[in-house]
Coordinates of N, CA and C in Angstrom, one line a residue:
T6 N 121.6 89.7 74.9 CA 122.5 90.4 74.0 C 123.3 89.4 73.2
A7 N 123.4 89.5 71.9 CA 124.1 88.6 71.1 C 125.5 89.1 70.8
V8 N 126.5 88.3 70.9 CA 127.9 88.7 70.7 C 128.7 87.5 70.0
D9 N 129.4 87.8 69.0 CA 130.3 86.8 68.3 C 129.9 85.3 68.5
G10 N 128.8 84.9 68.0 CA 128.4 83.6 68.1 C 127.9 83.1 69.4
G11 N 127.6 84.1 70.3 CA 127.1 83.7 71.7 C 126.1 84.7 72.1
V12 N 125.5 84.4 73.3 CA 124.5 85.2 73.9 C 124.8 85.5 75.3
I13 N 124.7 86.8 75.7 CA 124.9 87.2 77.1 C 123.6 87.4 77.8
I14 N 123.4 86.7 78.9 CA 122.2 86.9 79.7 C 122.6 87.7 80.9
Q15 N 122.1 88.9 81.2 CA 122.5 89.7 82.3 C 121.3 89.9 83.2
F16 N 121.5 89.7 84.5 CA 120.5 90.0 85.5 C 121.2 90.4 86.8
D17 N 120.4 91.1 87.6 CA 121.0 91.7 88.8 C 120.4 91.1 90.1
D18 N 121.1 90.2 90.7 CA 120.8 89.6 92.0 C 119.3 89.3 92.2
A19 N 118.7 88.9 91.2 CA 117.2 88.6 91.4 C 116.9 87.3 90.6
E20 N 115.8 86.7 91.0 CA 115.4 85.5 90.3 C 114.8 85.9 88.9
V21 N 115.2 85.1 87.9 CA 114.7 85.3 86.6 C 113.7 84.3 86.3
S22 N 112.4 84.7 86.0 CA 111.4 83.7 85.8 C 111.7 83.0 84.5
D23 N 111.4 81.7 84.5 CA 111.5 80.8 83.3 C 113.0 80.8 82.7
L24 N 114.0 81.0 83.6 CA 115.4 80.9 83.1 C 115.7 79.6 82.5
S25 N 115.1 78.5 83.1 CA 115.4 77.2 82.5 C 114.9 77.0 81.1
F26 N 113.8 77.6 80.8 CA 113.3 77.5 79.4 C 114.2 78.3 78.4
V27 N 114.6 79.5 78.8 CA 115.4 80.3 78.0 C 116.8 79.6 77.8
L28 N 117.4 79.1 78.9 CA 118.7 78.4 78.8 C 118.6 77.2 77.9
T29 N 117.5 76.4 78.0 CA 117.4 75.2 77.1 C 117.3 75.6 75.7
M30 N 116.6 76.7 75.4 CA 116.4 77.2 74.0 C 117.8 77.6 73.5
L31 N 118.6 78.3 74.3 CA 119.9 78.8 73.8 C 120.9 77.6 73.7
Q32 N 120.8 76.7 74.6 CA 121.7 75.5 74.5 C 121.4 74.8 73.2
N33 N 120.1 74.6 72.8 CA 119.8 73.9 71.6 C 120.2 74.7 70.4
S34 N 120.4 76.0 70.5 CA 120.8 76.8 69.3 C 122.3 76.6 69.0
G35 N 123.0 76.1 70.0 CA 124.5 75.9 69.7 C 125.3 77.1 70.0
K36 N 124.7 78.2 70.5 CA 125.4 79.4 70.8 C 126.1 79.3 72.2
D37 N 127.2 80.1 72.3 CA 127.8 80.1 73.6 C 126.9 81.0 74.6
I38 N 126.8 80.5 75.8 CA 125.9 81.2 76.8 C 126.8 81.8 77.8
I39 N 126.7 83.1 78.1 CA 127.4 83.8 79.1 C 126.4 84.4 80.0
I40 N 126.5 84.1 81.3 CA 125.6 84.6 82.3 C 126.4 85.7 83.1
T41 N 125.9 86.9 83.2 CA 126.5 88.0 83.9 C 125.5 88.5 85.0
T42 N 126.0 88.5 86.2 CA 125.1 89.0 87.3 C 125.8 89.7 88.3
G43 N 125.1 90.2 89.3 CA 125.8 90.9 90.4 C 126.4 90.0 91.4
E44 N 126.4 90.3 92.7 CA 127.0 89.5 93.7 C 126.3 88.2 94.1
T45 N 125.1 88.1 93.7 CA 124.3 86.9 94.1 C 123.5 86.3 92.9
I46 N 123.5 85.0 92.9 CA 122.6 84.2 92.0 C 121.8 83.4 92.9
N47 N 120.5 83.5 92.8 CA 119.6 82.8 93.7 C 119.6 81.3 93.4
A48 N 119.2 80.5 94.3 CA 119.4 79.0 94.2 C 118.7 78.4 93.0
D49 N 117.5 78.9 92.7 CA 116.7 78.3 91.6 C 117.4 78.7 90.3
S50 N 117.9 79.9 90.1 CA 118.6 80.3 88.9 C 119.9 79.5 88.8
L51 N 120.6 79.3 89.9 CA 121.9 78.6 89.9 C 121.6 77.2 89.4
D52 N 120.6 76.5 89.9 CA 120.3 75.2 89.5 C 119.9 75.1 88.1
D53 N 119.2 76.1 87.5 CA 118.9 76.2 86.1 C 120.2 76.3 85.3
I54 N 121.1 77.2 85.7 CA 122.4 77.4 85.0 C 123.2 76.1 84.9
A55 N 123.1 75.3 86.0 CA 123.9 74.1 86.1 C 123.5 73.1 85.0
T56 N 122.4 73.2 84.4 CA 121.9 72.3 83.4 C 122.4 72.5 82.0
V57 N 123.1 73.6 81.8 CA 123.6 74.0 80.4 C 125.1 74.3 80.5
D58 N 125.7 74.3 79.3 CA 127.1 74.7 79.2 C 127.1 76.2 79.1
A59 N 127.6 76.9 80.1 CA 127.6 78.3 80.2 C 128.8 78.8 80.9
T60 N 129.2 80.0 80.7 CA 130.2 80.7 81.5 C 129.5 81.7 82.4
V61 N 129.8 81.7 83.6 CA 129.2 82.6 84.6 C 130.1 83.6 85.1
H62 N 129.7 84.9 85.0 CA 130.4 86.1 85.5 C 129.7 86.6 86.7
L63 N 130.3 86.4 87.9 CA 129.7 86.9 89.2 C 130.5 88.2 89.6
N64 N 129.8 89.3 89.6 CA 130.5 90.6 89.8 C 130.3 91.1 91.2
S65 N 131.4 91.7 91.7 CA 131.4 92.3 93.0 C 132.2 93.6 92.9
G66 N 131.5 94.7 92.8 CA 132.2 96.0 92.6 C 133.0 96.0 91.3
N67 N 134.3 96.3 91.4 CA 135.1 96.3 90.2 C 135.8 95.0 89.9
S68 N 135.4 93.9 90.6 CA 136.1 92.6 90.5 C 135.0 91.6 90.1
E69 N 135.5 90.5 89.5 CA 134.6 89.4 89.1 C 135.2 88.0 89.2
L70 N 134.3 87.1 89.4 CA 134.7 85.7 89.4 C 134.0 85.0 88.2
L71 N 134.8 84.3 87.4 CA 134.3 83.6 86.2 C 134.5 82.1 86.4
F72 N 133.5 81.3 86.0 CA 133.6 79.9 86.1 C 132.7 79.3 85.1
K73 N 133.0 78.0 84.7 CA 132.1 77.3 83.8 C 130.9 76.7 84.7
S74 N 129.8 76.5 84.1 CA 128.6 76.1 84.8 C 128.8 74.6 85.3
D75 N 129.7 73.9 84.8 CA 129.9 72.5 85.3 C 130.5 72.4 86.7
V76 N 131.0 73.5 87.2 CA 131.6 73.5 88.6 C 130.5 73.7 89.6
I77 N 129.3 74.1 89.2 CA 128.2 74.4 90.1 C 127.9 73.1 91.0
G78 N 128.0 72.0 90.4 CA 127.7 70.7 91.1 C 128.8 70.4 92.2
N79 N 129.9 71.1 92.1 CA 131.0 70.9 93.1 C 130.8 71.8 94.4
F80 N 129.9 72.8 94.3 CA 129.6 73.7 95.4 C 129.0 72.9 96.6
E81 N 129.5 73.1 97.8 CA 128.9 72.5 99.0 C 127.7 73.4 99.5
G82 N 126.8 72.7 100.1 CA 125.6 73.5 100.6 C 124.5 73.7 99.6
T83 N 123.5 74.4 100.0 CA 122.4 74.7 99.2 C 122.1 76.2 99.4
G84 N 121.3 76.7 98.5 CA 120.9 78.1 98.6 C 121.5 79.0 97.6
D85 N 121.4 80.3 97.8 CA 122.0 81.3 96.9 C 123.5 81.3 96.9
L86 N 124.1 81.6 95.8 CA 125.6 81.8 95.7 C 125.9 83.2 95.7
T87 N 126.8 83.6 96.7 CA 127.1 85.0 96.9 C 128.6 85.2 96.9
L88 N 129.0 86.2 96.2 CA 130.4 86.6 96.2 C 130.6 88.0 96.9
S89 N 131.6 88.0 97.7 CA 131.9 89.3 98.4 C 133.4 89.5 98.3
I90 N 133.9 90.6 97.7 CA 135.3 90.9 97.6 C 135.5 92.3 98.2
S91 N 136.5 92.4 99.1 CA 136.9 93.7 99.7 C 138.4 93.8 99.8
D92 N 138.9 95.0 99.6 CA 140.3 95.2 99.7 C 140.7 95.6 101.1
S93 N 139.8 95.4 102.0 CA 140.2 95.6 103.4 C 139.7 94.4 104.2
A94 N 140.6 93.8 104.9 CA 140.3 92.6 105.7 C 140.1 92.9 107.1
I95 N 138.9 93.5 107.4 CA 138.6 94.0 108.7 C 138.4 92.9 109.7
S96 N 138.0 91.7 109.3 CA 137.7 90.6 110.2 C 138.8 89.6 110.4
M97 N 140.0 90.0 110.2 CA 141.1 89.1 110.3 C 141.4 88.8 111.8
T98 N 141.8 87.5 112.1 CA 142.2 87.2 113.4 C 143.6 87.8 113.7
S99 N 144.0 87.9 114.9 CA 145.3 88.4 115.2 C 146.4 87.6 114.5
K100 N 146.3 86.3 114.5 CA 147.3 85.4 113.8 C 147.3 85.7 112.3
Q101 N 146.2 85.9 111.7 CA 146.1 86.3 110.3 C 146.8 87.6 110.0
K102 N 146.6 88.6 110.9 CA 147.2 89.9 110.7 C 148.7 89.8 110.9
E103 N 149.2 88.9 111.8 CA 150.6 88.7 112.0 C 151.2 88.1 110.8
A104 N 150.5 87.1 110.2 CA 151.0 86.4 109.0 C 151.1 87.3 107.8
A105 N 150.1 88.2 107.7 CA 150.0 89.1 106.5 C 151.1 90.2 106.6
G106 N 151.4 90.6 107.8 CA 152.4 91.7 107.9 C 151.9 92.9 107.2
N107 N 152.7 93.5 106.4 CA 152.4 94.8 105.7 C 151.8 94.5 104.3
A108 N 151.6 93.2 103.9 CA 151.1 92.9 102.6 C 149.7 93.4 102.4
R109 N 149.4 93.7 101.1 CA 148.0 94.1 100.7 C 147.2 92.8 100.8
V110 N 146.0 92.9 101.5 CA 145.2 91.8 101.8 C 143.8 92.1 101.2
F111 N 143.3 91.0 100.5 CA 141.9 91.1 100.0 C 141.1 90.0 100.7
S112 N 139.9 90.4 101.0 CA 138.9 89.4 101.6 C 138.0 88.9 100.5
I113 N 138.1 87.7 100.1 CA 137.3 87.1 99.1 C 136.5 86.0 99.6
E114 N 135.2 86.1 99.6 CA 134.3 85.1 100.2 C 133.3 84.7 99.2
L115 N 133.2 83.4 98.9 CA 132.2 82.8 98.1 C 131.4 81.8 98.9
T116 N 130.1 82.0 99.0 CA 129.3 81.2 99.8 C 128.1 80.6 99.1
R117 N 127.7 79.4 99.4 CA 126.4 78.9 98.9 C 125.6 78.7 100.1
G118 N 124.5 79.4 100.3 CA 123.8 79.4 101.5 C 124.7 80.0 102.6
D119 N 125.0 79.2 103.6 CA 125.9 79.7 104.7 C 127.2 78.9 104.7
V120 N 127.5 78.2 103.6 CA 128.7 77.4 103.5 C 129.7 78.1 102.6
E121 N 130.9 78.3 103.2 CA 132.0 79.0 102.4 C 132.6 78.0 101.4
Q122 N 132.9 78.4 100.2 CA 133.4 77.6 99.1 C 134.9 77.8 99.0
H123 N 135.6 76.7 99.0 CA 137.1 76.8 98.9 C 137.6 76.0 97.7
E124 N 137.1 74.8 97.6 CA 137.6 73.9 96.5 C 136.5 73.4 95.7
F125 N 136.3 74.1 94.5 CA 135.2 73.7 93.7 C 135.5 73.6 92.2
G126 N 136.8 73.8 91.9 CA 137.2 73.6 90.5 C 137.9 74.9 89.9
T127 N 138.0 74.9 88.6 CA 138.7 76.0 87.9 C 137.9 77.2 87.8
F128 N 138.5 78.4 88.1 CA 137.8 79.6 88.0 C 138.9 80.7 87.7
T129 N 138.4 81.9 87.2 CA 139.2 83.0 87.0 C 138.7 84.1 87.9
L130 N 139.6 84.7 88.7 CA 139.3 85.8 89.6 C 140.0 87.1 89.0
A131 N 139.2 88.1 88.7 CA 139.8 89.4 88.2 C 139.6 90.4 89.3
L132 N 140.7 90.9 89.9 CA 140.7 92.0 90.9 C 141.1 93.3 90.2
S133 N 140.4 94.3 90.4 CA 140.7 95.6 89.8 C 141.2 96.5 90.9
Y134 N 142.5 96.8 90.8 CA 143.1 97.7 91.8 C 144.4 98.2 91.3
D135 N 144.9 99.2 91.9 CA 146.2 99.8 91.6 C 147.2 99.2 92.6
L136 N 148.3 98.8 92.1 CA 149.4 98.2 92.9 C 150.7 98.6 92.4
D137 N 151.5 99.1 93.3 CA 152.9 99.5 93.0 C 153.8 98.5 93.5
L138 N 154.4 97.7 92.6 CA 155.4 96.7 93.0 C 156.7 97.4 93.3
Q139 N 157.3 96.9 94.4 CA 158.7 97.4 94.7 C 159.7 96.7 93.9
E140 N 160.8 97.4 93.6 CA 161.8 96.8 92.7 C 162.3 95.5 93.4
G141 N 162.5 94.5 92.6 CA 163.0 93.2 93.1 C 161.9 92.3 93.8
K142 N 160.6 92.8 93.9 CA 159.5 92.1 94.5 C 158.6 91.5 93.3
E143 N 157.9 90.5 93.6 CA 157.0 89.9 92.7 C 155.6 89.8 93.3
L144 N 154.6 89.7 92.5 CA 153.2 89.5 93.0 C 153.0 88.1 93.3
K145 N 152.5 87.8 94.5 CA 152.2 86.4 94.9 C 150.8 86.4 95.5
V146 N 150.2 85.2 95.5 CA 148.9 85.0 96.1 C 149.0 83.9 97.1
W147 N 148.5 84.2 98.3 CA 148.5 83.4 99.5 C 147.1 83.3 100.0
R148 N 146.8 82.1 100.6 CA 145.6 82.0 101.4 C 146.1 81.9 102.9
I149 N 145.5 82.8 103.7 CA 145.9 82.8 105.1 C 144.7 82.2 105.9
G150 N 145.0 81.1 106.5 CA 143.9 80.4 107.3 C 143.7 81.2 108.7
D151 N 142.7 80.8 109.4 CA 142.3 81.4 110.6 C 143.4 81.4 111.6
N152 N 144.2 80.4 111.6 CA 145.3 80.3 112.6 C 146.6 80.9 112.1
G153 N 146.6 81.6 111.0 CA 147.7 82.3 110.4 C 148.6 81.4 109.5
E154 N 148.2 80.2 109.2 CA 148.9 79.3 108.3 C 148.7 79.9 106.9
K155 N 149.9 80.0 106.2 CA 149.8 80.5 104.8 C 150.0 79.4 103.8
T156 N 149.2 79.4 102.8 CA 149.3 78.4 101.7 C 149.6 79.2 100.4
Y157 N 150.7 79.0 99.9 CA 151.2 79.7 98.7 C 150.5 79.1 97.4
A158 N 149.8 79.9 96.7 CA 149.2 79.4 95.5 C 150.2 79.4 94.3
T159 N 150.7 78.2 94.0 CA 151.7 78.1 93.0 C 151.1 78.0 91.6
N160 N 149.8 77.8 91.5 CA 149.1 77.6 90.3 C 148.3 78.8 89.8
V161 N 148.9 79.9 90.0 CA 148.2 81.2 89.7 C 148.9 81.8 88.4
Q162 N 148.1 82.3 87.5 CA 148.6 83.0 86.3 C 148.2 84.4 86.4
F163 N 149.1 85.3 86.0 CA 148.8 86.7 85.9 C 148.8 87.2 84.5
K164 N 147.9 88.0 84.2 CA 147.9 88.7 82.8 C 147.6 90.1 83.1
D165 N 148.4 91.0 82.5 CA 148.2 92.4 82.6 C 148.0 92.8 84.1
G166 N 148.8 92.2 84.9 CA 148.7 92.5 86.4 C 147.5 92.0 87.1
K167 N 146.8 91.0 86.4 CA 145.6 90.4 87.0 C 145.9 88.9 87.2
V168 N 145.3 88.4 88.3 CA 145.3 86.9 88.4 C 144.3 86.4 87.3
S169 N 144.8 85.6 86.4 CA 144.0 85.2 85.3 C 143.3 83.8 85.5
S170 N 144.0 82.9 86.1 CA 143.3 81.6 86.4 C 143.9 80.8 87.5
F171 N 143.1 80.0 88.2 CA 143.5 79.3 89.3 C 142.6 78.1 89.6
D172 N 143.0 76.9 89.6 CA 142.2 75.8 89.9 C 142.5 75.3 91.3
A173 N 141.6 75.8 92.2 CA 141.8 75.6 93.6 C 141.6 74.1 94.0
K174 N 140.8 73.4 93.3 CA 140.5 72.0 93.7 C 141.6 71.1 93.2
N175 N 142.1 71.2 92.0 CA 143.1 70.3 91.4 C 144.5 70.8 91.4
G176 N 144.7 72.1 91.7 CA 146.0 72.7 91.7 C 146.6 72.8 90.3
K177 N 145.7 73.0 89.3 CA 146.2 73.1 88.0 C 146.1 74.5 87.4
E178 N 147.0 74.8 86.5 CA 146.8 76.1 85.7 C 145.8 75.8 84.6
T179 N 145.1 76.8 84.2 CA 144.1 76.6 83.1 C 144.4 77.6 82.0

């Protein structure tokens, strides 16, 4: 699909044959490349995407993770890239539950093969949900480790009630 000087390639959790050829042709055309997919990008397609300048939209339900293709080389492990986002954290340890208290918790997991990804570069995470802020309270983002240790994300930007960008590796706003 062509849009405002760019091209969107959309596929659903499946390998696209000859993606490398298509991406090379689009890269040579000078058009912006946007890859939109479901929760999984298979390893071969991910490796092909890493060879061009593209923006990747990985969708999980009503939420999405966006990143530039140049961060693909920062992922640890090999295999498919899979995003899982849930607004219920059913597998929290007792220490995590204690640390979270009554706060709304989202489980966000990004894996390549069987390796969880935590520090890979700049990305945008858009979570779609209804939230009623209490007067005098503000929206904050924390990572709660397995032992209940909380890391406050000071480099998060919000737009229209959404987290708009966060650089987990370098701690920079984008």
